[in-house]
Amino acid sequence: MTTTAPPDLDAAAAPDAAGPRRDSARYAASIRLSVAPMMDWTDSHCRVFHRLLAPNARLYTEMVHANAVIHGDRAKLLALDPVEHPVALQLGGSEPALLAQAARIGADHGFDEINLNVGCPSDRVQAGRFGACLMREPALVAESVAAMRTACDVPVTVKCRLGVDDDHEYARFLAFIDTVAAAGCRLFVVHARNAWLKGLSPKENREVPPLRYDWAYALKRERPGLAVVVNGGIADAAEATAHLDHVDGAMLGRAAYHDPWLLHRLDAAWYGGAVSTRADMLRAMRPYVEARLARGAQLKHISRHWLGLFQGERGGRAFRQVLSEGAHRPGADWSLVERAIAMTAGGGRAVA
């Protein structure tokens, strides 16, 4: 498979811009490995870091409600650096006309894909009648997908659960998929567990309902014309790789965030790239960081995404401590990052 060279972060240091139009071949290849949309985590700073680690992966934004895209601060909500491609905008909402308008804005802004969230189980999301509760309104999801596809010229995809609460019939899940696929959705990211709408927190909803990867596998067997990506509970390289025997791709969530080196190793293994060192990869972020600091950004907002880079490694705890304690201070700059890296070389002690 063709590989993509690591991005040039000197180019990333330029002001935010959508960059060139979607590279169809690169976008198609990126289905194998993706990083899940995660609220408060997968912002643009995070995605630039993940792109450096995984040049071939597909990245996703945090979920943004359609109303926020239409009426909110787009410069902040739709922040997009050219190196992030291929990258998808995840939308929340349940009003087809508003979702269509937001999808058009997202595509015009440069995103390679628009993804509809049909999986978030939080009370706030349910109150707005979007997220996982839409699993029980397949006709509305289909109407929304059709409107979004009409409004924009990039793929419209869906991220869903297997069902909600006591929905334990595969036939019901398949009927949902078929209804939405008939509206033109060709790619489904399946978080392979139910969402419990009452009694569990969003965190518990990621852990308590049992995983049923076999449903995602069966969907791919029975609907081979659809692209199916599996998500949920993937904790290591072996698990992620095993999924590729059954579906088109694996989407990592918290495992990729808390142990970003896993993302780098998977990208190298699946796409044929070279594995670099943690320190060298982090130092490649320097042009981006210094350019952002010069434009008024604070180091803490960028470096918070790196804290797991040396997880399990000699000096990893000291690395996190140096960044956590120092990045919020006024004037914190790249020299702090070098001090943190030095802790890993010294096994927790700065190297003279």
mmCIF file of C-alpha atoms in Angstrom:
data_model
loop_
_atom_site.group_PDB
_atom_site.id
_atom_site.type_symbol
_atom_site.label_atom_id
_atom_site.label_comp_id
_atom_site.label_asym_id
_atom_site.label_seq_id
_atom_site.Cartn_x
_atom_site.Cartn_y
_atom_site.Cartn_z
ATOM 1 C CA MET A 1 0.000 0.000 0.000
ATOM 2 C CA THR A 2 1.222 3.493 -0.782
ATOM 3 C CA THR A 3 2.424 5.374 2.263
ATOM 4 C CA THR A 4 2.348 9.052 3.000
ATOM 5 C CA ALA A 5 5.367 10.926 4.288
ATOM 6 C CA PRO A 6 5.063 12.607 7.703
ATOM 7 C CA PRO A 7 3.541 16.062 7.380
ATOM 8 C CA ASP A 8 5.690 19.140 7.150
ATOM 9 C CA LEU A 9 4.944 21.007 10.344
ATOM 10 C CA ASP A 10 6.735 24.061 9.060
ATOM 11 C CA ALA A 11 3.789 24.251 6.674
ATOM 12 C CA ALA A 12 1.446 23.588 9.585
ATOM 13 C CA ALA A 13 2.810 26.683 11.273
ATOM 14 C CA ALA A 14 1.036 28.828 8.687
ATOM 15 C CA PRO A 15 -2.344 30.382 9.566
ATOM 16 C CA ASP A 16 -5.347 28.033 9.640
ATOM 17 C CA ALA A 17 -6.534 27.115 6.167
ATOM 18 C CA ALA A 18 -8.488 24.285 4.637
ATOM 19 C CA GLY A 19 -5.669 23.324 2.318
ATOM 20 C CA PRO A 20 -6.045 21.498 -0.990
ATOM 21 C CA ARG A 21 -9.203 19.694 -1.960
ATOM 22 C CA ARG A 22 -9.645 16.128 -0.801
ATOM 23 C CA ASP A 23 -7.113 13.556 -1.991
ATOM 24 C CA SER A 24 -9.512 10.722 -2.865
ATOM 25 C CA ALA A 25 -6.913 7.944 -2.871
ATOM 26 C CA ARG A 26 -5.433 8.985 0.461
ATOM 27 C CA TYR A 27 -8.883 9.389 1.973
ATOM 28 C CA ALA A 28 -9.913 5.913 0.802
ATOM 29 C CA ALA A 29 -6.775 4.291 2.227
ATOM 30 C CA SER A 30 -7.274 6.002 5.583
ATOM 31 C CA ILE A 31 -10.321 3.856 6.362
ATOM 32 C CA ARG A 32 -8.083 1.183 7.901
ATOM 33 C CA LEU A 33 -7.001 3.307 10.847
ATOM 34 C CA SER A 34 -8.871 6.197 12.444
ATOM 35 C CA VAL A 35 -9.014 8.133 15.692
ATOM 36 C CA ALA A 36 -12.441 8.554 17.239
ATOM 37 C CA PRO A 37 -14.104 11.918 17.832
ATOM 38 C CA MET A 38 -13.659 12.637 21.548
ATOM 39 C CA MET A 39 -15.221 15.606 23.317
ATOM 40 C CA ASP A 40 -12.699 18.007 24.860
ATOM 41 C CA TRP A 41 -9.821 16.014 23.390
ATOM 42 C CA THR A 42 -9.652 15.819 19.591
ATOM 43 C CA ASP A 43 -9.267 19.518 18.911
ATOM 44 C CA SER A 44 -7.017 20.831 16.153
ATOM 45 C CA HIS A 45 -3.881 20.776 18.348
ATOM 46 C CA CYS A 46 -4.545 17.128 19.129
ATOM 47 C CA ARG A 47 -5.175 16.246 15.495
ATOM 48 C CA VAL A 48 -1.940 17.872 14.322
ATOM 49 C CA PHE A 49 -0.063 15.734 16.867
ATOM 50 C CA HIS A 50 -1.907 12.587 15.806
ATOM 51 C CA ARG A 51 -1.230 13.354 12.152
ATOM 52 C CA LEU A 52 2.474 13.526 12.894
ATOM 53 C CA LEU A 53 2.312 10.139 14.598
ATOM 54 C CA ALA A 54 0.040 8.558 11.994
ATOM 55 C CA PRO A 55 0.467 10.087 8.527
ATOM 56 C CA ASN A 56 -2.088 7.718 6.988
ATOM 57 C CA ALA A 57 -4.887 7.659 9.575
ATOM 58 C CA ARG A 58 -8.276 9.327 9.309
ATOM 59 C CA LEU A 59 -8.876 11.909 12.015
ATOM 60 C CA TYR A 60 -12.162 13.180 13.436
ATOM 61 C CA THR A 61 -13.135 16.400 15.162
ATOM 62 C CA GLU A 62 -14.991 16.589 18.415
ATOM 63 C CA MET A 63 -18.739 16.455 17.896
ATOM 64 C CA VAL A 64 -20.126 19.902 17.027
ATOM 65 C CA HIS A 65 -23.856 20.570 17.024
ATOM 66 C CA ALA A 66 -25.255 21.772 13.717
ATOM 67 C CA ASN A 67 -26.612 24.927 15.352
ATOM 68 C CA ALA A 68 -23.164 25.794 16.669
ATOM 69 C CA VAL A 69 -21.665 25.430 13.208
ATOM 70 C CA ILE A 70 -24.334 27.689 11.732
ATOM 71 C CA HIS A 71 -24.455 30.358 14.427
ATOM 72 C CA GLY A 72 -21.281 29.949 16.495
ATOM 73 C CA ASP A 73 -17.622 30.906 16.287
ATOM 74 C CA ARG A 74 -16.549 28.923 13.235
ATOM 75 C CA ALA A 75 -12.929 30.015 13.507
ATOM 76 C CA LYS A 76 -12.794 28.169 16.826
ATOM 77 C CA LEU A 77 -15.278 25.336 16.277
ATOM 78 C CA LEU A 78 -14.005 24.443 12.800
ATOM 79 C CA ALA A 79 -10.306 25.129 13.364
ATOM 80 C CA LEU A 80 -8.478 23.094 10.744
ATOM 81 C CA ASP A 81 -4.779 22.982 9.949
ATOM 82 C CA PRO A 82 -3.767 21.909 6.421
ATOM 83 C CA VAL A 83 -1.699 18.972 7.723
ATOM 84 C CA GLU A 84 -4.749 17.329 9.288
ATOM 85 C CA HIS A 85 -6.132 15.849 6.070
ATOM 86 C CA PRO A 86 -7.798 13.422 5.763
ATOM 87 C CA VAL A 87 -10.047 14.704 8.524
ATOM 88 C CA ALA A 88 -13.782 14.422 9.150
ATOM 89 C CA LEU A 89 -16.152 16.838 10.869
ATOM 90 C CA GLN A 90 -18.570 15.103 13.224
ATOM 91 C CA LEU A 91 -21.946 16.778 13.556
ATOM 92 C CA GLY A 92 -24.687 16.349 16.114
ATOM 93 C CA GLY A 93 -28.324 17.192 15.515
ATOM 94 C CA SER A 94 -31.646 15.818 14.391
ATOM 95 C CA GLU A 95 -33.117 18.483 12.103
ATOM 96 C CA PRO A 96 -32.342 17.560 8.483
ATOM 97 C CA ALA A 97 -32.389 21.134 7.182
ATOM 98 C CA LEU A 98 -29.981 22.365 9.854
ATOM 99 C CA LEU A 99 -27.699 19.360 9.440
ATOM 100 C CA ALA A 100 -27.644 19.991 5.697
ATOM 101 C CA GLN A 101 -26.663 23.620 6.213
ATOM 102 C CA ALA A 102 -23.924 22.643 8.696
ATOM 103 C CA ALA A 103 -22.651 19.917 6.369
ATOM 104 C CA ARG A 104 -22.340 22.417 3.530
ATOM 105 C CA ILE A 105 -20.399 24.795 5.778
ATOM 106 C CA GLY A 106 -18.105 21.987 6.910
ATOM 107 C CA ALA A 107 -17.395 20.812 3.380
ATOM 108 C CA ASP A 108 -16.758 24.371 2.218
ATOM 109 C CA HIS A 109 -14.389 24.784 5.148
ATOM 110 C CA GLY A 110 -12.305 21.912 3.801
ATOM 111 C CA PHE A 111 -13.296 18.799 5.753
ATOM 112 C CA ASP A 112 -12.961 15.538 3.828
ATOM 113 C CA GLU A 113 -16.025 13.864 5.343
ATOM 114 C CA ILE A 114 -19.086 14.801 7.345
ATOM 115 C CA ASN A 115 -19.994 12.266 10.037
ATOM 116 C CA LEU A 116 -23.338 12.183 11.855
ATOM 117 C CA ASN A 117 -23.257 11.219 15.538
ATOM 118 C CA VAL A 118 -25.859 8.566 16.327
ATOM 119 C CA GLY A 119 -24.028 7.133 19.309
ATOM 120 C CA CYS A 120 -23.527 9.666 22.108
ATOM 121 C CA PRO A 121 -25.645 8.665 25.164
ATOM 122 C CA SER A 122 -25.257 11.724 27.431
ATOM 123 C CA ASP A 123 -28.338 13.241 29.083
ATOM 124 C CA ARG A 124 -27.620 16.627 27.490
ATOM 125 C CA VAL A 125 -27.490 15.071 24.047
ATOM 126 C CA GLN A 126 -30.679 13.092 24.644
ATOM 127 C CA ALA A 127 -32.437 16.267 25.774
ATOM 128 C CA GLY A 128 -31.600 17.750 22.389
ATOM 129 C CA ARG A 129 -32.961 14.647 20.643
ATOM 130 C CA PHE A 130 -29.746 13.645 18.956
ATOM 131 C CA GLY A 131 -26.972 11.135 19.487
ATOM 132 C CA ALA A 132 -27.765 7.537 20.443
ATOM 133 C CA CYS A 133 -31.500 8.081 20.924
ATOM 134 C CA LEU A 134 -31.728 8.464 17.137
ATOM 135 C CA MET A 135 -31.052 4.724 16.818
ATOM 136 C CA ARG A 136 -34.794 4.394 17.403
ATOM 137 C CA GLU A 137 -35.625 6.861 14.624
ATOM 138 C CA PRO A 138 -33.988 5.338 11.557
ATOM 139 C CA ALA A 139 -36.278 7.214 9.150
ATOM 140 C CA LEU A 140 -35.186 10.543 10.628
ATOM 141 C CA VAL A 141 -31.516 9.553 10.416
ATOM 142 C CA ALA A 142 -32.043 8.545 6.789
ATOM 143 C CA GLU A 143 -33.770 11.844 6.024
ATOM 144 C CA SER A 144 -30.883 13.708 7.659
ATOM 145 C CA VAL A 145 -28.265 11.776 5.688
ATOM 146 C CA ALA A 146 -30.120 12.396 2.435
ATOM 147 C CA ALA A 147 -30.332 16.131 3.132
ATOM 148 C CA MET A 148 -26.650 16.332 4.063
ATOM 149 C CA ARG A 149 -25.589 14.439 0.944
ATOM 150 C CA THR A 150 -27.589 16.802 -1.230
ATOM 151 C CA ALA A 151 -26.019 19.808 0.451
ATOM 152 C CA CYS A 152 -22.330 18.879 0.193
ATOM 153 C CA ASP A 153 -19.893 17.147 -2.124
ATOM 154 C CA VAL A 154 -17.980 15.021 0.382
ATOM 155 C CA PRO A 155 -18.951 11.629 1.859
ATOM 156 C CA VAL A 156 -21.596 11.646 4.587
ATOM 157 C CA THR A 157 -21.077 8.843 7.105
ATOM 158 C CA VAL A 158 -22.685 7.672 10.353
ATOM 159 C CA LYS A 159 -21.200 6.646 13.701
ATOM 160 C CA CYS A 160 -23.690 4.576 15.665
ATOM 161 C CA ARG A 161 -24.142 2.016 18.423
ATOM 162 C CA LEU A 162 -25.713 -1.441 18.105
ATOM 163 C CA GLY A 163 -28.898 -0.179 19.702
ATOM 164 C CA VAL A 164 -30.158 1.449 22.883
ATOM 165 C CA ASP A 165 -31.166 0.036 26.253
ATOM 166 C CA ASP A 166 -32.738 -3.410 25.759
ATOM 167 C CA ASP A 167 -32.425 -3.550 21.975
ATOM 168 C CA HIS A 168 -30.783 -6.953 21.694
ATOM 169 C CA GLU A 169 -32.027 -8.043 18.275
ATOM 170 C CA TYR A 170 -29.476 -8.048 15.481
ATOM 171 C CA ALA A 171 -32.338 -7.797 12.976
ATOM 172 C CA ARG A 172 -33.313 -4.434 14.442
ATOM 173 C CA PHE A 173 -29.749 -3.164 14.140
ATOM 174 C CA LEU A 174 -29.553 -4.406 10.542
ATOM 175 C CA ALA A 175 -32.861 -2.727 9.708
ATOM 176 C CA PHE A 176 -31.483 0.577 11.026
ATOM 177 C CA ILE A 177 -28.380 0.209 8.849
ATOM 178 C CA ASP A 178 -30.419 -0.718 5.783
ATOM 179 C CA THR A 179 -32.730 2.269 6.199
ATOM 180 C CA VAL A 180 -29.832 4.716 6.483
ATOM 181 C CA ALA A 181 -27.846 3.033 3.707
ATOM 182 C CA ALA A 182 -30.828 3.440 1.389
ATOM 183 C CA ALA A 183 -30.429 7.206 1.861
ATOM 184 C CA GLY A 184 -26.879 7.006 0.499
ATOM 185 C CA CYS A 185 -24.657 6.396 3.538
ATOM 186 C CA ARG A 186 -21.927 3.973 2.480
ATOM 187 C CA LEU A 187 -19.736 3.983 5.599
ATOM 188 C CA PHE A 188 -20.780 3.100 9.133
ATOM 189 C CA VAL A 189 -18.531 3.396 12.165
ATOM 190 C CA VAL A 190 -19.999 0.897 14.633
ATOM 191 C CA HIS A 191 -19.306 1.341 18.332
ATOM 192 C CA ALA A 192 -19.954 -2.313 19.043
ATOM 193 C CA ARG A 193 -22.067 -2.052 22.173
ATOM 194 C CA ASN A 194 -25.478 -0.711 23.124
ATOM 195 C CA ALA A 195 -26.015 2.729 24.630
ATOM 196 C CA TRP A 196 -27.971 2.756 27.860
ATOM 197 C CA LEU A 197 -29.921 5.979 27.919
ATOM 198 C CA LYS A 198 -30.786 5.853 31.627
ATOM 199 C CA GLY A 199 -28.707 4.890 34.614
ATOM 200 C CA LEU A 200 -25.212 5.059 33.129
ATOM 201 C CA SER A 201 -22.847 7.974 32.688
ATOM 202 C CA PRO A 202 -21.146 8.522 29.316
ATOM 203 C CA LYS A 203 -17.981 6.974 30.826
ATOM 204 C CA GLU A 204 -19.913 3.911 32.025
ATOM 205 C CA ASN A 205 -21.554 3.669 28.601
ATOM 206 C CA ARG A 206 -18.070 3.158 27.158
ATOM 207 C CA GLU A 207 -17.335 0.324 29.564
ATOM 208 C CA VAL A 208 -20.416 -1.428 30.991
ATOM 209 C CA PRO A 209 -22.588 -2.542 28.038
ATOM 210 C CA PRO A 210 -21.002 -5.702 26.616
ATOM 211 C CA LEU A 211 -19.046 -5.537 23.385
ATOM 212 C CA ARG A 212 -20.461 -7.455 20.420
ATOM 213 C CA TYR A 213 -17.907 -7.199 17.678
ATOM 214 C CA ASP A 214 -19.628 -10.137 15.981
ATOM 215 C CA TRP A 215 -22.530 -7.844 15.022
ATOM 216 C CA ALA A 216 -20.162 -5.542 13.142
ATOM 217 C CA TYR A 217 -18.511 -8.547 11.519
ATOM 218 C CA ALA A 218 -21.904 -9.942 10.485
ATOM 219 C CA LEU A 219 -22.902 -6.576 9.040
ATOM 220 C CA LYS A 220 -19.821 -6.577 6.804
ATOM 221 C CA ARG A 221 -20.478 -10.182 5.697
ATOM 222 C CA GLU A 222 -24.125 -9.557 4.938
ATOM 223 C CA ARG A 223 -23.706 -6.096 3.422
ATOM 224 C CA PRO A 224 -20.320 -6.330 1.671
ATOM 225 C CA GLY A 225 -21.049 -3.201 -0.362
ATOM 226 C CA LEU A 226 -20.937 -1.086 2.794
ATOM 227 C CA ALA A 227 -17.735 0.051 4.468
ATOM 228 C CA VAL A 228 -17.716 -0.948 8.138
ATOM 229 C CA VAL A 229 -15.294 0.385 10.749
ATOM 230 C CA VAL A 230 -15.363 -1.101 14.245
ATOM 231 C CA ASN A 231 -14.951 1.008 17.385
ATOM 232 C CA GLY A 232 -15.132 0.404 21.116
ATOM 233 C CA GLY A 233 -12.802 -1.234 23.613
ATOM 234 C CA ILE A 234 -9.806 -1.592 21.292
ATOM 235 C CA ALA A 235 -6.869 -1.441 23.690
ATOM 236 C CA ASP A 236 -3.780 -2.708 21.903
ATOM 237 C CA ALA A 237 -2.160 -3.394 18.541
ATOM 238 C CA ALA A 238 -3.079 -7.083 18.454
ATOM 239 C CA GLU A 239 -6.781 -6.384 19.000
ATOM 240 C CA ALA A 240 -6.821 -3.630 16.412
ATOM 241 C CA THR A 241 -5.060 -5.783 13.821
ATOM 242 C CA ALA A 242 -7.395 -8.740 14.396
ATOM 243 C CA HIS A 243 -10.407 -6.621 13.431
ATOM 244 C CA LEU A 244 -9.014 -6.112 9.941
ATOM 245 C CA ASP A 245 -9.755 -9.776 9.195
ATOM 246 C CA HIS A 246 -13.465 -8.991 9.475
ATOM 247 C CA VAL A 247 -14.142 -5.316 8.716
ATOM 248 C CA ASP A 248 -12.655 -2.454 6.709
ATOM 249 C CA GLY A 249 -11.041 -0.582 9.556
ATOM 250 C CA ALA A 250 -10.476 -0.054 13.256
ATOM 251 C CA MET A 251 -11.193 3.205 15.069
ATOM 252 C CA LEU A 252 -9.236 3.812 18.252
ATOM 253 C CA GLY A 253 -10.490 6.159 20.939
ATOM 254 C CA ARG A 254 -8.993 6.560 24.367
ATOM 255 C CA ALA A 255 -6.252 4.023 23.708
ATOM 256 C CA ALA A 256 -4.851 6.296 20.996
ATOM 257 C CA TYR A 257 -5.158 9.351 23.221
ATOM 258 C CA HIS A 258 -3.655 7.921 26.404
ATOM 259 C CA ASP A 259 -0.998 5.923 24.539
ATOM 260 C CA PRO A 260 -0.383 7.861 21.320
ATOM 261 C CA TRP A 261 2.641 5.698 20.520
ATOM 262 C CA LEU A 262 0.168 2.877 19.809
ATOM 263 C CA LEU A 263 -1.224 5.009 17.005
ATOM 264 C CA HIS A 264 2.256 5.519 15.553
ATOM 265 C CA ARG A 265 3.109 1.809 15.680
ATOM 266 C CA LEU A 266 -0.138 0.803 14.023
ATOM 267 C CA ASP A 267 0.273 3.333 11.220
ATOM 268 C CA ALA A 268 3.816 2.100 10.557
ATOM 269 C CA ALA A 269 2.770 -1.561 10.634
ATOM 270 C CA TRP A 270 -0.358 -1.227 8.510
ATOM 271 C CA TYR A 271 0.945 1.233 5.940
ATOM 272 C CA GLY A 272 4.609 0.284 5.757
ATOM 273 C CA GLY A 273 6.205 3.341 7.345
ATOM 274 C CA ALA A 274 9.220 3.588 9.630
ATOM 275 C CA VAL A 275 8.963 3.743 13.413
ATOM 276 C CA SER A 276 10.713 6.790 14.822
ATOM 277 C CA THR A 277 11.597 7.612 18.427
ATOM 278 C CA ARG A 278 9.207 9.359 20.745
ATOM 279 C CA ALA A 279 11.612 12.232 21.312
ATOM 280 C CA ASP A 280 12.227 12.777 17.600
ATOM 281 C CA MET A 281 8.517 12.765 16.825
ATOM 282 C CA LEU A 282 7.784 15.253 19.575
ATOM 283 C CA ARG A 283 10.603 17.536 18.445
ATOM 284 C CA ALA A 284 8.998 17.568 15.000
ATOM 285 C CA MET A 285 6.134 19.479 16.634
ATOM 286 C CA ARG A 286 8.413 22.424 17.405
ATOM 287 C CA PRO A 287 7.665 24.563 14.295
ATOM 288 C CA TYR A 288 3.946 24.212 14.902
ATOM 289 C CA VAL A 289 4.223 24.976 18.606
ATOM 290 C CA GLU A 290 6.443 28.011 18.213
ATOM 291 C CA ALA A 291 4.254 29.457 15.477
ATOM 292 C CA ARG A 292 1.149 28.998 17.614
ATOM 293 C CA LEU A 293 2.798 30.539 20.655
ATOM 294 C CA ALA A 294 3.801 33.529 18.525
ATOM 295 C CA ARG A 295 0.133 33.959 17.617
ATOM 296 C CA GLY A 296 -0.955 34.004 21.242
ATOM 297 C CA ALA A 297 -1.681 30.345 22.011
ATOM 298 C CA GLN A 298 -0.716 28.931 25.401
ATOM 299 C CA LEU A 299 1.537 25.899 25.609
ATOM 300 C CA LYS A 300 -0.802 24.121 28.022
ATOM 301 C CA HIS A 301 -3.524 23.891 25.376
ATOM 302 C CA ILE A 302 -1.150 22.128 22.984
ATOM 303 C CA SER A 303 1.001 20.024 25.308
ATOM 304 C CA ARG A 304 -1.920 18.477 27.211
ATOM 305 C CA HIS A 305 -2.343 16.059 24.305
ATOM 306 C CA TRP A 306 1.218 14.733 24.682
ATOM 307 C CA LEU A 307 1.104 13.572 28.286
ATOM 308 C CA GLY A 308 0.770 9.894 27.404
ATOM 309 C CA LEU A 309 3.556 9.842 24.814
ATOM 310 C CA PHE A 310 6.083 8.203 27.144
ATOM 311 C CA GLN A 311 3.552 5.997 28.927
ATOM 312 C CA GLY A 312 5.267 2.946 30.356
ATOM 313 C CA GLU A 313 8.699 4.269 29.414
ATOM 314 C CA ARG A 314 11.616 5.207 31.587
ATOM 315 C CA GLY A 315 11.036 8.741 32.832
ATOM 316 C CA GLY A 316 7.474 8.845 31.521
ATOM 317 C CA ARG A 317 6.002 9.985 34.813
ATOM 318 C CA ALA A 318 8.589 12.759 35.153
ATOM 319 C CA PHE A 319 7.873 13.817 31.555
ATOM 320 C CA ARG A 320 4.191 14.246 32.395
ATOM 321 C CA GLN A 321 4.982 16.056 35.608
ATOM 322 C CA VAL A 322 7.267 18.622 33.970
ATOM 323 C CA LEU A 323 4.685 19.445 31.311
ATOM 324 C CA SER A 324 1.699 19.407 33.660
ATOM 325 C CA GLU A 325 3.326 21.696 36.185
ATOM 326 C CA GLY A 326 5.050 24.056 33.784
ATOM 327 C CA ALA A 327 2.941 24.462 30.657
ATOM 328 C CA HIS A 328 0.319 26.654 32.343
ATOM 329 C CA ARG A 329 2.842 29.206 33.536
ATOM 330 C CA PRO A 330 3.134 32.550 31.718
ATOM 331 C CA GLY A 331 5.890 32.478 29.124
ATOM 332 C CA ALA A 332 6.094 28.680 28.946
ATOM 333 C CA ASP A 333 7.825 27.838 25.671
ATOM 334 C CA TRP A 334 9.673 25.080 23.835
ATOM 335 C CA SER A 335 12.464 25.035 26.399
ATOM 336 C CA LEU A 336 10.006 23.416 28.820
ATOM 337 C CA VAL A 337 9.371 20.642 26.296
ATOM 338 C CA GLU A 338 13.086 20.002 26.020
ATOM 339 C CA ARG A 339 13.319 19.755 29.806
ATOM 340 C CA ALA A 340 10.499 17.224 29.791
ATOM 341 C CA ILE A 341 12.179 15.158 27.069
ATOM 342 C CA ALA A 342 15.434 15.255 29.034
ATOM 343 C CA MET A 343 13.671 13.572 31.941
ATOM 344 C CA THR A 344 13.013 10.529 29.781
ATOM 345 C CA ALA A 345 16.645 10.231 28.769
ATOM 346 C CA GLY A 346 17.690 10.415 32.411
ATOM 347 C CA GLY A 347 15.161 7.979 33.783
ATOM 348 C CA GLY A 348 13.336 10.695 35.704
ATOM 349 C CA ARG A 349 16.305 12.994 36.282
ATOM 350 C CA ALA A 350 17.344 15.826 34.014
ATOM 351 C CA VAL A 351 20.448 15.028 31.995
ATOM 352 C CA ALA A 352 23.328 17.467 32.458
#
